[in-house]
Amino acid sequence: MNEGSIARRYAKALLEIAQTQGKVDAFYNEISTLEVALKKSTDLKTVFLDPAFEPSVRKQILEKIVPQFSLSKEVLHFFKLLIDRERIRLLPEILLSYQDQADEVQARVRVEISSPYDLSSAEETRLKETLQKILLKQIILQKKKDASLLGGVLIRVKDVVFDGSLKNSLEKLKHQMMEAPIH
């Protein structure tokens, strides 16, 4: 079994527990906080990822740092399970999968908007409302500035890209002009 499908299975199991307790976003935040700490701290990363450290040592350290992260007993148990099964290295993939699955069950979708300028709140609201009508889901906007676009916006919904940028329009015009017969 590949690591992606393993990560999805762990994420799904945790999501099912989170749903029964009404803590879908809370569990995500807890996992995310610890995952960020692992990325930032070389010491934590070493302890949790280096096979030289026994699972019992890793769990003891986890117990000591739990108060700093306010982990629920369910998420703490989940991390201990990852330690026991040597799956802690899959945490970034599990977190991404959990977020995707949580968005799906809560009828929401993350939409990345790229534009060369900051959108006004009115533009943002109008765009969000339009996307909600089209996709029939709650929209979570993730904004990015991209000066190379020149104007307009680039909208990415999962793997689908809607290119309404000026750069794209100019490229299309250039292509049309190059193919036009000369008289």
PDB file of C-alpha atoms in Angstrom:
ATOM      1  CA  MET A   1       0.000   0.000   0.000  1.00  0.00           C
ATOM      2  CA  ASN A   2       1.412   3.410  -0.904  1.00  0.00           C
ATOM      3  CA  GLU A   3       1.940   6.191   1.620  1.00  0.00           C
ATOM      4  CA  GLY A   4      -0.824   8.381   0.167  1.00  0.00           C
ATOM      5  CA  SER A   5      -3.491   5.750   0.723  1.00  0.00           C
ATOM      6  CA  ILE A   6      -2.118   4.992   4.190  1.00  0.00           C
ATOM      7  CA  ALA A   7      -2.313   8.703   5.066  1.00  0.00           C
ATOM      8  CA  ARG A   8      -5.901   8.855   3.775  1.00  0.00           C
ATOM      9  CA  ARG A   9      -6.905   5.880   5.942  1.00  0.00           C
ATOM     10  CA  TYR A  10      -5.462   7.459   9.098  1.00  0.00           C
ATOM     11  CA  ALA A  11      -7.063  10.798   8.248  1.00  0.00           C
ATOM     12  CA  LYS A  12     -10.426   9.132   7.638  1.00  0.00           C
ATOM     13  CA  ALA A  13     -10.320   7.275  10.956  1.00  0.00           C
ATOM     14  CA  LEU A  14      -9.535  10.464  12.881  1.00  0.00           C
ATOM     15  CA  LEU A  15     -12.177  12.402  10.954  1.00  0.00           C
ATOM     16  CA  GLU A  16     -14.834   9.834  11.880  1.00  0.00           C
ATOM     17  CA  ILE A  17     -14.000  10.302  15.566  1.00  0.00           C
ATOM     18  CA  ALA A  18     -13.981  14.092  15.149  1.00  0.00           C
ATOM     19  CA  GLN A  19     -17.391  14.030  13.464  1.00  0.00           C
ATOM     20  CA  THR A  20     -19.000  12.034  16.263  1.00  0.00           C
ATOM     21  CA  GLN A  21     -17.732  14.634  18.744  1.00  0.00           C
ATOM     22  CA  GLY A  22     -18.404  17.693  16.595  1.00  0.00           C
ATOM     23  CA  LYS A  23     -14.701  18.620  16.652  1.00  0.00           C
ATOM     24  CA  VAL A  24     -13.714  18.399  12.994  1.00  0.00           C
ATOM     25  CA  ASP A  25     -11.998  21.789  12.847  1.00  0.00           C
ATOM     26  CA  ALA A  26     -10.663  21.558  16.413  1.00  0.00           C
ATOM     27  CA  PHE A  27      -8.867  18.283  15.632  1.00  0.00           C
ATOM     28  CA  TYR A  28      -7.452  19.804  12.444  1.00  0.00           C
ATOM     29  CA  ASN A  29      -6.107  22.769  14.404  1.00  0.00           C
ATOM     30  CA  GLU A  30      -4.512  20.497  17.006  1.00  0.00           C
ATOM     31  CA  ILE A  31      -2.807  18.315  14.397  1.00  0.00           C
ATOM     32  CA  SER A  32      -1.719  21.358  12.434  1.00  0.00           C
ATOM     33  CA  THR A  33      -0.176  23.000  15.501  1.00  0.00           C
ATOM     34  CA  LEU A  34       1.918  19.946  16.293  1.00  0.00           C
ATOM     35  CA  GLU A  35       2.881  19.469  12.649  1.00  0.00           C
ATOM     36  CA  VAL A  36       4.132  23.074  12.482  1.00  0.00           C
ATOM     37  CA  ALA A  37       6.125  22.522  15.682  1.00  0.00           C
ATOM     38  CA  LEU A  38       7.742  19.437  14.162  1.00  0.00           C
ATOM     39  CA  LYS A  39       8.692  21.421  11.054  1.00  0.00           C
ATOM     40  CA  LYS A  40      10.178  24.284  13.059  1.00  0.00           C
ATOM     41  CA  SER A  41      11.995  22.369  15.802  1.00  0.00           C
ATOM     42  CA  THR A  42      14.999  20.340  14.750  1.00  0.00           C
ATOM     43  CA  ASP A  43      15.026  18.635  18.161  1.00  0.00           C
ATOM     44  CA  LEU A  44      11.385  17.524  17.938  1.00  0.00           C
ATOM     45  CA  LYS A  45      11.856  16.422  14.349  1.00  0.00           C
ATOM     46  CA  THR A  46      14.877  14.348  15.346  1.00  0.00           C
ATOM     47  CA  VAL A  47      13.129  12.686  18.292  1.00  0.00           C
ATOM     48  CA  PHE A  48       9.965  11.832  16.355  1.00  0.00           C
ATOM     49  CA  LEU A  49      11.522  10.850  13.021  1.00  0.00           C
ATOM     50  CA  ASP A  50      14.836   9.249  13.947  1.00  0.00           C
ATOM     51  CA  PRO A  51      14.396   5.468  14.355  1.00  0.00           C
ATOM     52  CA  ALA A  52      17.157   5.509  16.996  1.00  0.00           C
ATOM     53  CA  PHE A  53      14.548   6.765  19.487  1.00  0.00           C
ATOM     54  CA  GLU A  54      12.298   4.059  20.862  1.00  0.00           C
ATOM     55  CA  PRO A  55       8.523   4.586  20.637  1.00  0.00           C
ATOM     56  CA  SER A  56       8.341   4.659  24.455  1.00  0.00           C
ATOM     57  CA  VAL A  57      10.804   7.587  24.542  1.00  0.00           C
ATOM     58  CA  ARG A  58       8.855   9.414  21.834  1.00  0.00           C
ATOM     59  CA  LYS A  59       5.608   8.966  23.739  1.00  0.00           C
ATOM     60  CA  GLN A  60       7.199  10.245  26.962  1.00  0.00           C
ATOM     61  CA  ILE A  61       8.358  13.374  25.157  1.00  0.00           C
ATOM     62  CA  LEU A  62       4.934  13.763  23.578  1.00  0.00           C
ATOM     63  CA  GLU A  63       3.333  13.595  27.041  1.00  0.00           C
ATOM     64  CA  LYS A  64       5.697  16.347  28.238  1.00  0.00           C
ATOM     65  CA  ILE A  65       4.901  18.714  25.393  1.00  0.00           C
ATOM     66  CA  VAL A  66       1.127  18.112  25.365  1.00  0.00           C
ATOM     67  CA  PRO A  67       0.360  21.011  27.745  1.00  0.00           C
ATOM     68  CA  GLN A  68       2.061  23.453  25.361  1.00  0.00           C
ATOM     69  CA  PHE A  69      -0.216  22.401  22.524  1.00  0.00           C
ATOM     70  CA  SER A  70      -3.492  21.775  24.375  1.00  0.00           C
ATOM     71  CA  LEU A  71      -4.062  18.454  22.650  1.00  0.00           C
ATOM     72  CA  SER A  72      -7.307  16.618  23.283  1.00  0.00           C
ATOM     73  CA  LYS A  73      -7.048  13.061  24.561  1.00  0.00           C
ATOM     74  CA  GLU A  74      -8.238  11.767  21.173  1.00  0.00           C
ATOM     75  CA  VAL A  75      -5.541  13.601  19.220  1.00  0.00           C
ATOM     76  CA  LEU A  76      -2.938  12.611  21.794  1.00  0.00           C
ATOM     77  CA  HIS A  77      -4.002   8.977  21.387  1.00  0.00           C
ATOM     78  CA  PHE A  78      -3.840   9.412  17.603  1.00  0.00           C
ATOM     79  CA  PHE A  79      -0.241  10.676  17.810  1.00  0.00           C
ATOM     80  CA  LYS A  80       0.704   7.777  20.061  1.00  0.00           C
ATOM     81  CA  LEU A  81      -0.789   5.398  17.501  1.00  0.00           C
ATOM     82  CA  LEU A  82       1.282   7.055  14.755  1.00  0.00           C
ATOM     83  CA  ILE A  83       4.382   6.629  16.929  1.00  0.00           C
ATOM     84  CA  ASP A  84       3.642   2.959  17.653  1.00  0.00           C
ATOM     85  CA  ARG A  85       3.079   2.209  13.984  1.00  0.00           C
ATOM     86  CA  GLU A  86       6.071   4.268  12.796  1.00  0.00           C
ATOM     87  CA  ARG A  87       3.764   6.555  10.778  1.00  0.00           C
ATOM     88  CA  ILE A  88       4.613   9.938  12.318  1.00  0.00           C
ATOM     89  CA  ARG A  89       6.602  10.802   9.179  1.00  0.00           C
ATOM     90  CA  LEU A  90       3.282  10.725   7.290  1.00  0.00           C
ATOM     91  CA  LEU A  91       1.885  13.561   9.397  1.00  0.00           C
ATOM     92  CA  PRO A  92       2.018  16.217   6.614  1.00  0.00           C
ATOM     93  CA  GLU A  93       0.164  13.897   4.213  1.00  0.00           C
ATOM     94  CA  ILE A  94      -2.324  12.880   6.912  1.00  0.00           C
ATOM     95  CA  LEU A  95      -2.999  16.541   7.671  1.00  0.00           C
ATOM     96  CA  LEU A  96      -3.628  17.370   3.990  1.00  0.00           C
ATOM     97  CA  SER A  97      -5.880  14.361   3.571  1.00  0.00           C
ATOM     98  CA  TYR A  98      -7.763  15.201   6.766  1.00  0.00           C
ATOM     99  CA  GLN A  99      -8.336  18.753   5.519  1.00  0.00           C
ATOM    100  CA  ASP A 100      -9.599  17.520   2.132  1.00  0.00           C
ATOM    101  CA  GLN A 101     -11.928  14.952   3.695  1.00  0.00           C
ATOM    102  CA  ALA A 102     -13.174  17.425   6.313  1.00  0.00           C
ATOM    103  CA  ASP A 103     -13.923  19.977   3.600  1.00  0.00           C
ATOM    104  CA  GLU A 104     -15.838  17.346   1.664  1.00  0.00           C
ATOM    105  CA  VAL A 105     -18.041  16.234   4.583  1.00  0.00           C
ATOM    106  CA  GLN A 106     -18.680  19.845   5.591  1.00  0.00           C
ATOM    107  CA  ALA A 107     -19.606  20.881   2.021  1.00  0.00           C
ATOM    108  CA  ARG A 108     -16.838  23.406   1.617  1.00  0.00           C
ATOM    109  CA  VAL A 109     -14.115  23.896  -0.929  1.00  0.00           C
ATOM    110  CA  ARG A 110     -10.830  25.807  -0.885  1.00  0.00           C
ATOM    111  CA  VAL A 111     -10.421  28.153  -3.791  1.00  0.00           C
ATOM    112  CA  GLU A 112      -7.094  29.774  -4.589  1.00  0.00           C
ATOM    113  CA  ILE A 113      -7.407  33.226  -6.122  1.00  0.00           C
ATOM    114  CA  SER A 114      -4.314  34.716  -7.727  1.00  0.00           C
ATOM    115  CA  SER A 115      -4.296  38.347  -8.810  1.00  0.00           C
ATOM    116  CA  PRO A 116      -1.664  41.007  -9.355  1.00  0.00           C
ATOM    117  CA  TYR A 117      -3.271  43.224  -6.711  1.00  0.00           C
ATOM    118  CA  ASP A 118      -5.190  42.881  -3.460  1.00  0.00           C
ATOM    119  CA  LEU A 119      -8.874  42.356  -4.156  1.00  0.00           C
ATOM    120  CA  SER A 120     -11.232  44.823  -2.520  1.00  0.00           C
ATOM    121  CA  SER A 121     -13.623  43.393   0.037  1.00  0.00           C
ATOM    122  CA  ALA A 122     -16.497  43.999  -2.404  1.00  0.00           C
ATOM    123  CA  GLU A 123     -14.685  42.091  -5.179  1.00  0.00           C
ATOM    124  CA  GLU A 124     -13.856  39.301  -2.774  1.00  0.00           C
ATOM    125  CA  THR A 125     -17.456  39.040  -1.558  1.00  0.00           C
ATOM    126  CA  ARG A 126     -18.866  39.075  -5.097  1.00  0.00           C
ATOM    127  CA  LEU A 127     -16.379  36.427  -6.225  1.00  0.00           C
ATOM    128  CA  LYS A 128     -17.111  34.244  -3.197  1.00  0.00           C
ATOM    129  CA  GLU A 129     -20.898  34.509  -3.697  1.00  0.00           C
ATOM    130  CA  THR A 130     -20.596  33.664  -7.388  1.00  0.00           C
ATOM    131  CA  LEU A 131     -18.422  30.635  -6.674  1.00  0.00           C
ATOM    132  CA  GLN A 132     -20.815  29.442  -3.941  1.00  0.00           C
ATOM    133  CA  LYS A 133     -23.711  29.566  -6.420  1.00  0.00           C
ATOM    134  CA  ILE A 134     -21.725  27.642  -9.034  1.00  0.00           C
ATOM    135  CA  LEU A 135     -20.118  25.052  -6.750  1.00  0.00           C
ATOM    136  CA  LEU A 136     -22.960  24.777  -4.216  1.00  0.00           C
ATOM    137  CA  LYS A 137     -20.439  24.699  -1.381  1.00  0.00           C
ATOM    138  CA  GLN A 138     -19.088  27.042   1.226  1.00  0.00           C
ATOM    139  CA  ILE A 139     -16.035  28.772  -0.217  1.00  0.00           C
ATOM    140  CA  ILE A 140     -12.773  29.231   1.665  1.00  0.00           C
ATOM    141  CA  LEU A 141     -10.704  31.775  -0.244  1.00  0.00           C
ATOM    142  CA  GLN A 142      -6.940  31.493  -0.260  1.00  0.00           C
ATOM    143  CA  LYS A 143      -5.531  34.660  -1.797  1.00  0.00           C
ATOM    144  CA  LYS A 144      -2.202  34.988  -3.577  1.00  0.00           C
ATOM    145  CA  LYS A 145      -0.561  37.977  -5.198  1.00  0.00           C
ATOM    146  CA  ASP A 146       1.040  37.273  -8.569  1.00  0.00           C
ATOM    147  CA  ALA A 147       2.443  40.312 -10.369  1.00  0.00           C
ATOM    148  CA  SER A 148       3.071  38.251 -13.518  1.00  0.00           C
ATOM    149  CA  LEU A 149      -0.695  38.145 -14.209  1.00  0.00           C
ATOM    150  CA  LEU A 150      -0.790  41.881 -15.149  1.00  0.00           C
ATOM    151  CA  GLY A 151      -4.554  42.079 -14.488  1.00  0.00           C
ATOM    152  CA  GLY A 152      -7.621  39.897 -13.917  1.00  0.00           C
ATOM    153  CA  VAL A 153      -7.649  36.781 -11.752  1.00  0.00           C
ATOM    154  CA  LEU A 154      -6.630  33.148 -11.853  1.00  0.00           C
ATOM    155  CA  ILE A 155      -8.986  30.835  -9.937  1.00  0.00           C
ATOM    156  CA  ARG A 156      -7.945  27.335  -8.896  1.00  0.00           C
ATOM    157  CA  VAL A 157     -10.533  24.910  -7.508  1.00  0.00           C
ATOM    158  CA  LYS A 158      -8.715  21.687  -6.633  1.00  0.00           C
ATOM    159  CA  ASP A 159      -7.211  20.632  -9.987  1.00  0.00           C
ATOM    160  CA  VAL A 160      -9.332  22.910 -12.187  1.00  0.00           C
ATOM    161  CA  VAL A 161      -7.984  26.321 -13.217  1.00  0.00           C
ATOM    162  CA  PHE A 162     -10.112  29.191 -14.531  1.00  0.00           C
ATOM    163  CA  ASP A 163      -7.774  31.685 -16.129  1.00  0.00           C
ATOM    164  CA  GLY A 164      -9.314  35.139 -16.399  1.00  0.00           C
ATOM    165  CA  SER A 165      -5.983  36.905 -16.290  1.00  0.00           C
ATOM    166  CA  LEU A 166      -4.905  39.635 -18.660  1.00  0.00           C
ATOM    167  CA  LYS A 167      -1.710  37.681 -19.303  1.00  0.00           C
ATOM    168  CA  ASN A 168      -3.755  34.706 -20.552  1.00  0.00           C
ATOM    169  CA  SER A 169      -5.945  36.950 -22.712  1.00  0.00           C
ATOM    170  CA  LEU A 170      -2.862  38.521 -24.298  1.00  0.00           C
ATOM    171  CA  GLU A 171      -1.352  35.065 -24.940  1.00  0.00           C
ATOM    172  CA  LYS A 172      -4.568  33.950 -26.662  1.00  0.00           C
ATOM    173  CA  LEU A 173      -4.620  37.123 -28.759  1.00  0.00           C
ATOM    174  CA  LYS A 174      -0.975  36.612 -29.727  1.00  0.00           C
ATOM    175  CA  HIS A 175      -1.703  32.995 -30.713  1.00  0.00           C
ATOM    176  CA  GLN A 176      -4.704  34.073 -32.821  1.00  0.00           C
ATOM    177  CA  MET A 177      -2.657  36.754 -34.555  1.00  0.00           C
ATOM    178  CA  MET A 178       0.132  34.306 -35.348  1.00  0.00           C
ATOM    179  CA  GLU A 179      -2.331  31.872 -36.918  1.00  0.00           C
ATOM    180  CA  ALA A 180      -4.265  34.496 -38.879  1.00  0.00           C
ATOM    181  CA  PRO A 181      -3.632  34.409 -42.620  1.00  0.00           C
ATOM    182  CA  ILE A 182      -1.760  37.377 -44.028  1.00  0.00           C
ATOM    183  CA  HIS A 183      -3.383  39.075 -47.035  1.00  0.00           C
TER     184      HIS A 183
END
